[in-house]
Amino acid sequence: MERIKLGLVGIGKIARDQHLPALVEGSHFELTATASRNGRIDGVEAYESVQTLIAARPDIAAISLCTPPAGRFEQAMAVIAAGRHVMLEKPPAATVSEAEALTEAAREKGVTLFATWHSREAAEVDAARDWLVGKAIHAVRVTWREDIRQWHPGQDWILAPGGFGVFDPGINALSIATRILPDPLVVLSAELATPENRACPIAATIAMRSGAAPVAVDFDFLQTGHQTWDIEVDTDAGMLRLRDGGSRLELPGEAPLSGPNREYARLYTRFAELIRDDESDVDLRPLRLVADAFLTGQRTTAPAFEF
Ligand code: NAP
């Protein structure tokens, strides 16, 4: 099978840590060029912007955007207007209306738009969803606490307007919750703590509901030491614990399950399938929940934050 020529845009942490290895190992795409103001990958043709890449390489059929969400809309629109397929890092856009406009533009142009949620591809997420089918859910606790300095060193954009703050990792938890819980999630209230020198929250709690079950969400960007990416679901058959970002599953009376990290390999396989089948995959539920938390949130001021 001929590999699809792909352009990788925004050569930063996630492009290097995850996209590059997945592309090198995978058989669906050929990494043909990059676009980034500063970042380069040795041995790969480099452009400074997605627009110049598109103009110079009409043979590149697919573009994968790894830039921060604020500003990605213009890049994605340019890709779609040029008739190329586009894969978006999470969150798919800085706002719901941007994401919806991209969906519409891709549909009109007849290209594939894939809004990825890498955490949904974690090893045990599908097994967690399958186990919950048919069970009565009594309560859900989502705890996503990580160290911003460890995982996002120097990324000032993440606390700037449109950067999502603690919702940048938190939306990963919401992408899993919307995948495994059978009933829609609804935001009831939220508390958002924003450093006095920044625009986006560094910690948040959200009260939600899924069917009749209360869902308590706790996001923190200042957790040092042990890092927590856990979802617990109380059911009529005992408690499900999905740990470590979806890679470990603990079920009542069973040995824990865990699998290797194949998240980005699975995303690129899915992107190739969508292109082949002339389809798009855009699920905006996690983004809407974040928007609703911002809409309903009670604001508090946290101490100034520096990296
Ligand atoms: P990053 O390290 O800051 O890399 C993003 C790159 O995009 C930068 O290196 C920069 O390269 C380019 N860029 C273009 N416009 C920019 C702007 N206005 N501000 C800053 N950089 C800009 O960020 P990242 O961690 O890779 O995250 C990128 C996306 O991947 C985000 O949506 C994030 O949620 C997602 N993601 C991140 C992780 C993670 O662990 N870090 C995990 C999964 C997903 P140039 O200077 O060369 O243009």
Short mmCIF file of C-alpha atoms and ligand atoms in Angstrom, two decimals:
data_model
loop_
_atom_site.label_atom_id
_atom_site.label_comp_id
_atom_site.label_asym_id
_atom_site.label_seq_id
_atom_site.Cartn_x
_atom_site.Cartn_y
_atom_site.Cartn_z
CA MET A 1 0.00 0.00 0.00
CA GLU A 2 1.37 3.42 -0.94
CA ARG A 3 2.04 5.60 2.06
CA ILE A 4 0.26 8.96 2.34
CA LYS A 5 2.60 11.94 2.31
CA LEU A 6 2.20 13.89 5.55
CA GLY A 7 3.24 17.32 6.82
CA LEU A 8 3.82 17.74 10.57
CA VAL A 9 3.18 21.24 11.93
CA GLY A 10 4.35 22.70 15.27
CA ILE A 11 7.59 20.92 16.13
CA GLY A 12 7.48 21.07 19.92
CA LYS A 13 7.19 18.60 22.79
CA ILE A 14 4.35 16.39 21.58
CA ALA A 15 5.52 16.36 17.97
CA ARG A 16 8.92 15.04 19.07
CA ASP A 17 7.79 12.83 21.98
CA GLN A 18 4.88 11.06 20.30
CA HIS A 19 4.09 11.99 16.69
CA LEU A 20 7.57 11.44 15.30
CA PRO A 21 8.06 7.93 16.80
CA ALA A 22 4.54 6.90 15.74
CA LEU A 23 5.19 8.10 12.17
CA VAL A 24 8.61 6.45 11.98
CA GLU A 25 7.22 3.11 13.22
CA GLY A 26 3.92 3.24 11.34
CA SER A 27 3.29 2.15 7.77
CA HIS A 28 0.45 4.45 6.75
CA PHE A 29 2.20 7.81 6.40
CA GLU A 30 5.48 9.14 5.06
CA LEU A 31 6.71 12.18 7.01
CA THR A 32 7.53 14.41 4.04
CA ALA A 33 7.92 17.91 5.50
CA THR A 34 7.52 19.95 8.66
CA ALA A 35 6.30 23.49 9.29
CA SER A 36 7.40 25.35 12.42
CA ARG A 37 8.87 28.78 13.13
CA ASN A 38 11.88 27.35 14.98
CA GLY A 39 11.58 23.58 15.30
CA ARG A 40 13.18 21.22 12.77
CA ILE A 41 13.56 17.44 12.46
CA ASP A 42 16.90 16.25 11.12
CA GLY A 43 16.67 15.01 7.55
CA VAL A 44 13.11 16.28 6.95
CA GLU A 45 12.34 19.18 4.61
CA ALA A 46 11.32 22.19 6.72
CA TYR A 47 9.06 25.20 6.15
CA GLU A 48 8.33 28.10 8.47
CA SER A 49 4.56 28.03 8.15
CA VAL A 50 1.83 25.66 7.11
CA GLN A 51 0.88 28.06 4.32
CA THR A 52 4.34 27.89 2.72
CA LEU A 53 4.40 24.11 3.12
CA ILE A 54 1.05 23.75 1.38
CA ALA A 55 2.07 26.04 -1.48
CA ALA A 56 5.40 24.27 -2.04
CA ARG A 57 4.21 20.66 -1.73
CA PRO A 58 0.93 19.92 -3.55
CA ASP A 59 1.81 16.22 -3.19
CA ILE A 60 1.37 16.33 0.60
CA ALA A 61 -2.15 15.01 1.08
CA ALA A 62 -2.41 15.14 4.88
CA ILE A 63 -1.33 17.58 7.57
CA SER A 64 -1.07 16.89 11.30
CA LEU A 65 -1.25 19.99 13.52
CA CYS A 66 0.66 19.89 16.83
CA THR A 67 0.63 23.62 17.58
CA PRO A 68 -1.12 25.04 20.68
CA PRO A 69 -4.91 25.37 20.30
CA ALA A 70 -4.96 29.19 20.09
CA GLY A 71 -4.03 29.96 16.50
CA ARG A 72 -4.59 26.45 15.19
CA PHE A 73 -7.92 27.45 13.61
CA GLU A 74 -6.30 29.58 10.90
CA GLN A 75 -3.80 26.82 10.15
CA ALA A 76 -6.51 24.16 9.92
CA MET A 77 -8.69 26.39 7.74
CA ALA A 78 -5.74 26.92 5.36
CA VAL A 79 -5.17 23.16 5.16
CA ILE A 80 -8.83 22.45 4.46
CA ALA A 81 -9.06 25.25 1.87
CA ALA A 82 -6.10 23.64 0.08
CA GLY A 83 -8.01 20.35 -0.08
CA ARG A 84 -5.73 18.43 2.28
CA HIS A 85 -6.81 16.11 5.09
CA VAL A 86 -6.17 17.39 8.61
CA MET A 87 -5.50 15.80 12.00
CA LEU A 88 -5.78 18.01 15.08
CA GLU A 89 -4.02 17.57 18.42
CA LYS A 90 -6.33 17.91 21.39
CA PRO A 91 -8.04 20.23 22.23
CA PRO A 92 -9.26 20.55 18.61
CA ALA A 93 -9.57 24.35 18.77
CA ALA A 94 -9.54 27.24 21.20
CA THR A 95 -13.34 27.53 21.11
CA VAL A 96 -16.40 25.44 20.30
CA SER A 97 -17.37 27.77 17.45
CA GLU A 98 -13.95 27.38 15.82
CA ALA A 99 -14.23 23.60 16.04
CA GLU A 100 -17.71 23.67 14.53
CA ALA A 101 -16.58 25.96 11.70
CA LEU A 102 -13.73 23.54 10.91
CA THR A 103 -16.17 20.63 10.84
CA GLU A 104 -18.40 22.46 8.39
CA ALA A 105 -15.50 23.60 6.20
CA ALA A 106 -14.10 20.06 5.98
CA ARG A 107 -17.51 18.68 5.08
CA GLU A 108 -17.99 21.27 2.32
CA LYS A 109 -14.50 20.68 0.92
CA GLY A 110 -14.82 16.89 1.11
CA VAL A 111 -11.66 16.33 3.15
CA THR A 112 -11.10 14.30 6.30
CA LEU A 113 -11.03 16.16 9.62
CA PHE A 114 -9.84 14.09 12.58
CA ALA A 115 -10.07 15.74 16.00
CA THR A 116 -7.92 13.40 18.07
CA TRP A 117 -8.27 12.50 21.75
CA HIS A 118 -5.11 10.55 22.44
CA SER A 119 -6.15 9.49 25.96
CA ARG A 120 -9.10 7.57 24.52
CA GLU A 121 -6.51 5.34 22.83
CA ALA A 122 -4.90 4.38 26.15
CA ALA A 123 -4.65 0.63 26.63
CA GLU A 124 -7.56 -0.04 29.00
CA VAL A 125 -10.14 2.58 28.03
CA ASP A 126 -12.11 0.28 25.73
CA ALA A 127 -12.13 -2.48 28.37
CA ALA A 128 -13.42 0.00 30.97
CA ARG A 129 -16.23 1.10 28.67
CA ASP A 130 -17.16 -2.50 27.91
CA TRP A 131 -17.24 -3.45 31.62
CA LEU A 132 -19.57 -0.56 32.46
CA VAL A 133 -22.19 -1.59 29.88
CA GLY A 134 -25.40 -2.59 31.65
CA LYS A 135 -24.16 -1.68 35.17
CA ALA A 136 -25.93 0.83 37.42
CA ILE A 137 -23.57 3.74 38.03
CA HIS A 138 -23.86 5.36 41.47
CA ALA A 139 -21.02 7.89 41.51
CA VAL A 140 -17.90 8.91 39.56
CA ARG A 141 -14.68 10.59 40.73
CA VAL A 142 -12.22 12.05 38.22
CA THR A 143 -8.83 13.06 39.66
CA TRP A 144 -6.25 14.51 37.27
CA ARG A 145 -3.34 16.03 39.17
CA GLU A 146 -0.01 16.64 37.49
CA ASP A 147 3.04 18.88 37.71
CA ILE A 148 2.91 21.62 35.08
CA ARG A 149 6.66 22.20 35.45
CA GLN A 150 7.42 18.56 34.64
CA TRP A 151 5.04 18.05 31.70
CA HIS A 152 4.82 21.54 30.19
CA PRO A 153 8.16 23.17 30.98
CA GLY A 154 8.23 26.84 29.99
CA GLN A 155 4.95 26.59 28.02
CA ASP A 156 3.63 30.08 28.81
CA TRP A 157 0.90 29.64 26.15
CA ILE A 158 -0.84 27.05 28.34
CA LEU A 159 -1.77 29.69 30.96
CA ALA A 160 -2.43 32.45 28.38
CA PRO A 161 -5.91 33.17 26.89
CA GLY A 162 -7.00 30.18 24.80
CA GLY A 163 -4.40 27.93 26.46
CA PHE A 164 -6.91 26.04 28.63
CA GLY A 165 -4.69 26.06 31.75
CA VAL A 166 -5.29 22.95 33.85
CA PHE A 167 -7.99 21.96 31.37
CA ASP A 168 -5.24 21.15 28.85
CA PRO A 169 -4.54 17.87 30.71
CA GLY A 170 -8.02 17.87 32.25
CA ILE A 171 -9.70 17.59 28.86
CA ASN A 172 -7.93 14.24 28.47
CA ALA A 173 -9.85 12.97 31.51
CA LEU A 174 -13.08 14.34 30.05
CA SER A 175 -12.34 12.64 26.72
CA ILE A 176 -12.10 9.31 28.57
CA ALA A 177 -15.17 9.99 30.75
CA THR A 178 -17.30 10.81 27.70
CA ARG A 179 -16.08 7.58 26.07
CA ILE A 180 -16.70 5.16 28.96
CA LEU A 181 -19.81 6.55 30.71
CA PRO A 182 -23.04 5.51 29.01
CA ASP A 183 -25.03 8.64 29.92
CA PRO A 184 -24.22 12.19 28.75
CA LEU A 185 -22.21 14.36 31.14
CA VAL A 186 -23.71 17.68 32.22
CA VAL A 187 -21.85 20.45 34.06
CA LEU A 188 -23.62 21.72 37.19
CA SER A 189 -21.03 24.08 38.67
CA ALA A 190 -17.30 24.71 38.75
CA GLU A 191 -14.61 26.50 40.74
CA LEU A 192 -11.65 27.86 38.81
CA ALA A 193 -8.47 29.05 40.56
CA THR A 194 -6.37 31.32 38.34
CA PRO A 195 -2.93 32.68 39.29
CA GLU A 196 -3.03 36.45 39.70
CA ASN A 197 -0.47 36.89 36.88
CA ARG A 198 -2.06 34.44 34.41
CA ALA A 199 -5.27 34.13 32.34
CA CYS A 200 -6.22 30.46 32.73
CA PRO A 201 -6.92 28.26 35.77
CA ILE A 202 -4.16 26.31 37.45
CA ALA A 203 -6.67 24.25 39.44
CA ALA A 204 -10.35 23.48 39.04
CA THR A 205 -13.14 21.42 40.51
CA ILE A 206 -16.29 20.63 38.56
CA ALA A 207 -19.55 19.13 39.75
CA MET A 208 -21.21 17.17 36.97
CA ARG A 209 -23.90 14.58 36.49
CA SER A 210 -24.02 11.54 34.24
CA GLY A 211 -27.60 10.28 34.26
CA ALA A 212 -28.48 10.27 37.98
CA ALA A 213 -24.87 9.75 39.11
CA PRO A 214 -22.86 12.65 40.58
CA VAL A 215 -19.48 13.14 38.92
CA ALA A 216 -16.84 14.96 41.02
CA VAL A 217 -13.91 16.31 39.01
CA ASP A 218 -10.64 17.49 40.56
CA PHE A 219 -7.95 19.01 38.32
CA ASP A 220 -4.64 20.35 39.67
CA PHE A 221 -1.55 21.51 37.81
CA LEU A 222 0.68 21.86 40.89
CA GLN A 223 0.98 18.27 42.08
CA THR A 224 4.59 17.33 42.68
CA GLY A 225 5.76 13.78 43.46
CA HIS A 226 3.24 11.07 42.59
CA GLN A 227 1.14 12.06 39.59
CA THR A 228 -2.54 11.11 39.51
CA TRP A 229 -4.63 10.48 36.38
CA ASP A 230 -7.46 8.34 37.76
CA ILE A 231 -11.17 7.75 37.19
CA GLU A 232 -13.20 5.79 39.77
CA VAL A 233 -16.73 4.58 39.05
CA ASP A 234 -18.96 3.16 41.82
CA THR A 235 -21.40 0.63 40.35
CA ASP A 236 -23.86 -2.02 41.51
CA ALA A 237 -21.09 -4.55 40.77
CA GLY A 238 -18.37 -2.77 42.73
CA MET A 239 -15.83 -0.10 41.89
CA LEU A 240 -14.01 0.32 38.57
CA ARG A 241 -10.66 2.11 38.83
CA LEU A 242 -9.11 3.33 35.58
CA ARG A 243 -5.65 4.54 36.52
CA ASP A 244 -2.55 6.15 35.06
CA GLY A 245 -4.33 7.97 32.26
CA GLY A 246 -6.29 4.92 31.12
CA SER A 247 -3.39 2.49 30.93
CA ARG A 248 -4.32 0.41 34.01
CA LEU A 249 -7.71 -1.06 34.89
CA GLU A 250 -8.68 -2.43 38.30
CA LEU A 251 -11.98 -4.32 38.49
CA PRO A 252 -13.54 -5.94 41.57
CA GLY A 253 -12.18 -9.42 42.25
CA GLU A 254 -9.90 -9.44 39.18
CA ALA A 255 -6.17 -9.03 38.63
CA PRO A 256 -5.30 -5.54 37.33
CA LEU A 257 -5.06 -5.15 33.55
CA SER A 258 -2.48 -2.94 31.86
CA GLY A 259 -1.10 -2.56 28.38
CA PRO A 260 1.62 -0.69 26.49
CA ASN A 261 1.27 2.91 25.30
CA ARG A 262 0.10 2.70 21.68
CA GLU A 263 -1.94 5.92 21.74
CA TYR A 264 -0.35 7.77 18.82
CA ALA A 265 0.15 4.63 16.70
CA ARG A 266 -3.57 4.04 17.03
CA LEU A 267 -4.37 7.67 16.18
CA TYR A 268 -2.38 7.53 12.92
CA THR A 269 -3.94 4.18 11.99
CA ARG A 270 -7.35 5.71 12.54
CA PHE A 271 -6.44 8.82 10.51
CA ALA A 272 -5.43 6.58 7.57
CA GLU A 273 -8.70 4.65 7.84
CA LEU A 274 -10.74 7.85 7.88
CA ILE A 275 -8.94 9.14 4.77
CA ARG A 276 -9.44 5.80 3.00
CA ASP A 277 -13.16 5.75 3.90
CA ASP A 278 -13.69 9.43 3.06
CA GLU A 279 -14.91 10.18 6.59
CA SER A 280 -14.29 12.63 9.44
CA ASP A 281 -14.23 12.02 13.20
CA VAL A 282 -14.98 15.07 15.32
CA ASP A 283 -16.42 14.56 18.80
CA LEU A 284 -16.67 17.91 20.54
CA ARG A 285 -18.17 16.70 23.84
CA PRO A 286 -14.96 17.11 25.89
CA LEU A 287 -14.47 20.64 24.53
CA ARG A 288 -18.09 21.56 25.30
CA LEU A 289 -17.71 20.37 28.90
CA VAL A 290 -14.64 22.61 29.31
CA ALA A 291 -16.54 25.53 27.80
CA ASP A 292 -19.43 24.85 30.19
CA ALA A 293 -17.05 24.81 33.16
CA PHE A 294 -15.76 28.22 32.07
CA LEU A 295 -19.39 29.41 31.59
CA THR A 296 -20.55 28.31 35.03
CA GLY A 297 -17.32 28.63 36.97
CA GLN A 298 -16.87 30.58 40.17
CA ARG A 299 -13.49 32.38 39.86
CA THR A 300 -10.92 32.57 42.60
CA THR A 301 -7.43 34.06 42.51
CA ALA A 302 -4.42 31.84 43.18
CA PRO A 303 -0.86 32.96 43.97
CA ALA A 304 1.25 34.17 41.05
CA PHE A 305 2.81 31.34 39.03
CA GLU A 306 6.25 31.22 37.36
CA PHE A 307 7.79 28.19 35.68
P1 NAP B 1 4.96 22.97 22.71
O1 NAP B 1 6.04 22.10 23.24
O2 NAP B 1 4.87 24.37 23.13
O3 NAP B 1 5.03 22.82 21.13
C1 NAP B 1 4.15 23.50 20.26
C2 NAP B 1 4.94 24.06 19.11
O4 NAP B 1 4.05 24.77 18.28
C3 NAP B 1 6.01 25.05 19.57
O5 NAP B 1 7.24 24.40 19.77
C4 NAP B 1 6.07 26.05 18.44
O6 NAP B 1 7.10 25.70 17.54
C5 NAP B 1 4.73 25.90 17.71
N1 NAP B 1 3.89 27.10 17.87
C6 NAP B 1 3.18 27.70 16.89
N2 NAP B 1 2.50 28.74 17.35
C7 NAP B 1 2.79 28.85 18.65
C8 NAP B 1 2.40 29.74 19.66
N3 NAP B 1 1.56 30.75 19.41
N4 NAP B 1 2.87 29.55 20.90
C9 NAP B 1 3.72 28.52 21.17
N5 NAP B 1 4.12 27.64 20.23
C10 NAP B 1 3.66 27.79 18.99
O7 NAP B 1 3.52 22.32 23.06
P2 NAP B 1 3.15 20.78 23.13
O8 NAP B 1 3.28 20.28 24.52
O9 NAP B 1 3.81 20.03 22.05
O10 NAP B 1 1.58 20.88 22.88
C11 NAP B 1 1.04 21.13 21.61
C12 NAP B 1 -0.35 20.52 21.55
O11 NAP B 1 -0.22 19.13 21.82
C13 NAP B 1 -1.32 21.10 22.58
O12 NAP B 1 -2.59 21.20 22.02
C14 NAP B 1 -1.30 20.06 23.69
O13 NAP B 1 -2.51 20.01 24.41
C15 NAP B 1 -1.10 18.79 22.89
N6 NAP B 1 -0.50 17.71 23.69
C16 NAP B 1 0.58 17.92 24.50
C17 NAP B 1 1.08 16.90 25.29
C18 NAP B 1 2.27 17.06 26.22
O14 NAP B 1 2.54 16.16 27.01
N7 NAP B 1 3.02 18.13 26.16
C19 NAP B 1 0.47 15.65 25.26
C20 NAP B 1 -0.58 15.45 24.38
C21 NAP B 1 -1.06 16.49 23.62
P3 NAP B 1 7.85 26.87 16.71
O15 NAP B 1 8.35 27.87 17.71
O16 NAP B 1 8.90 26.14 15.97
O17 NAP B 1 6.78 27.45 15.80
#
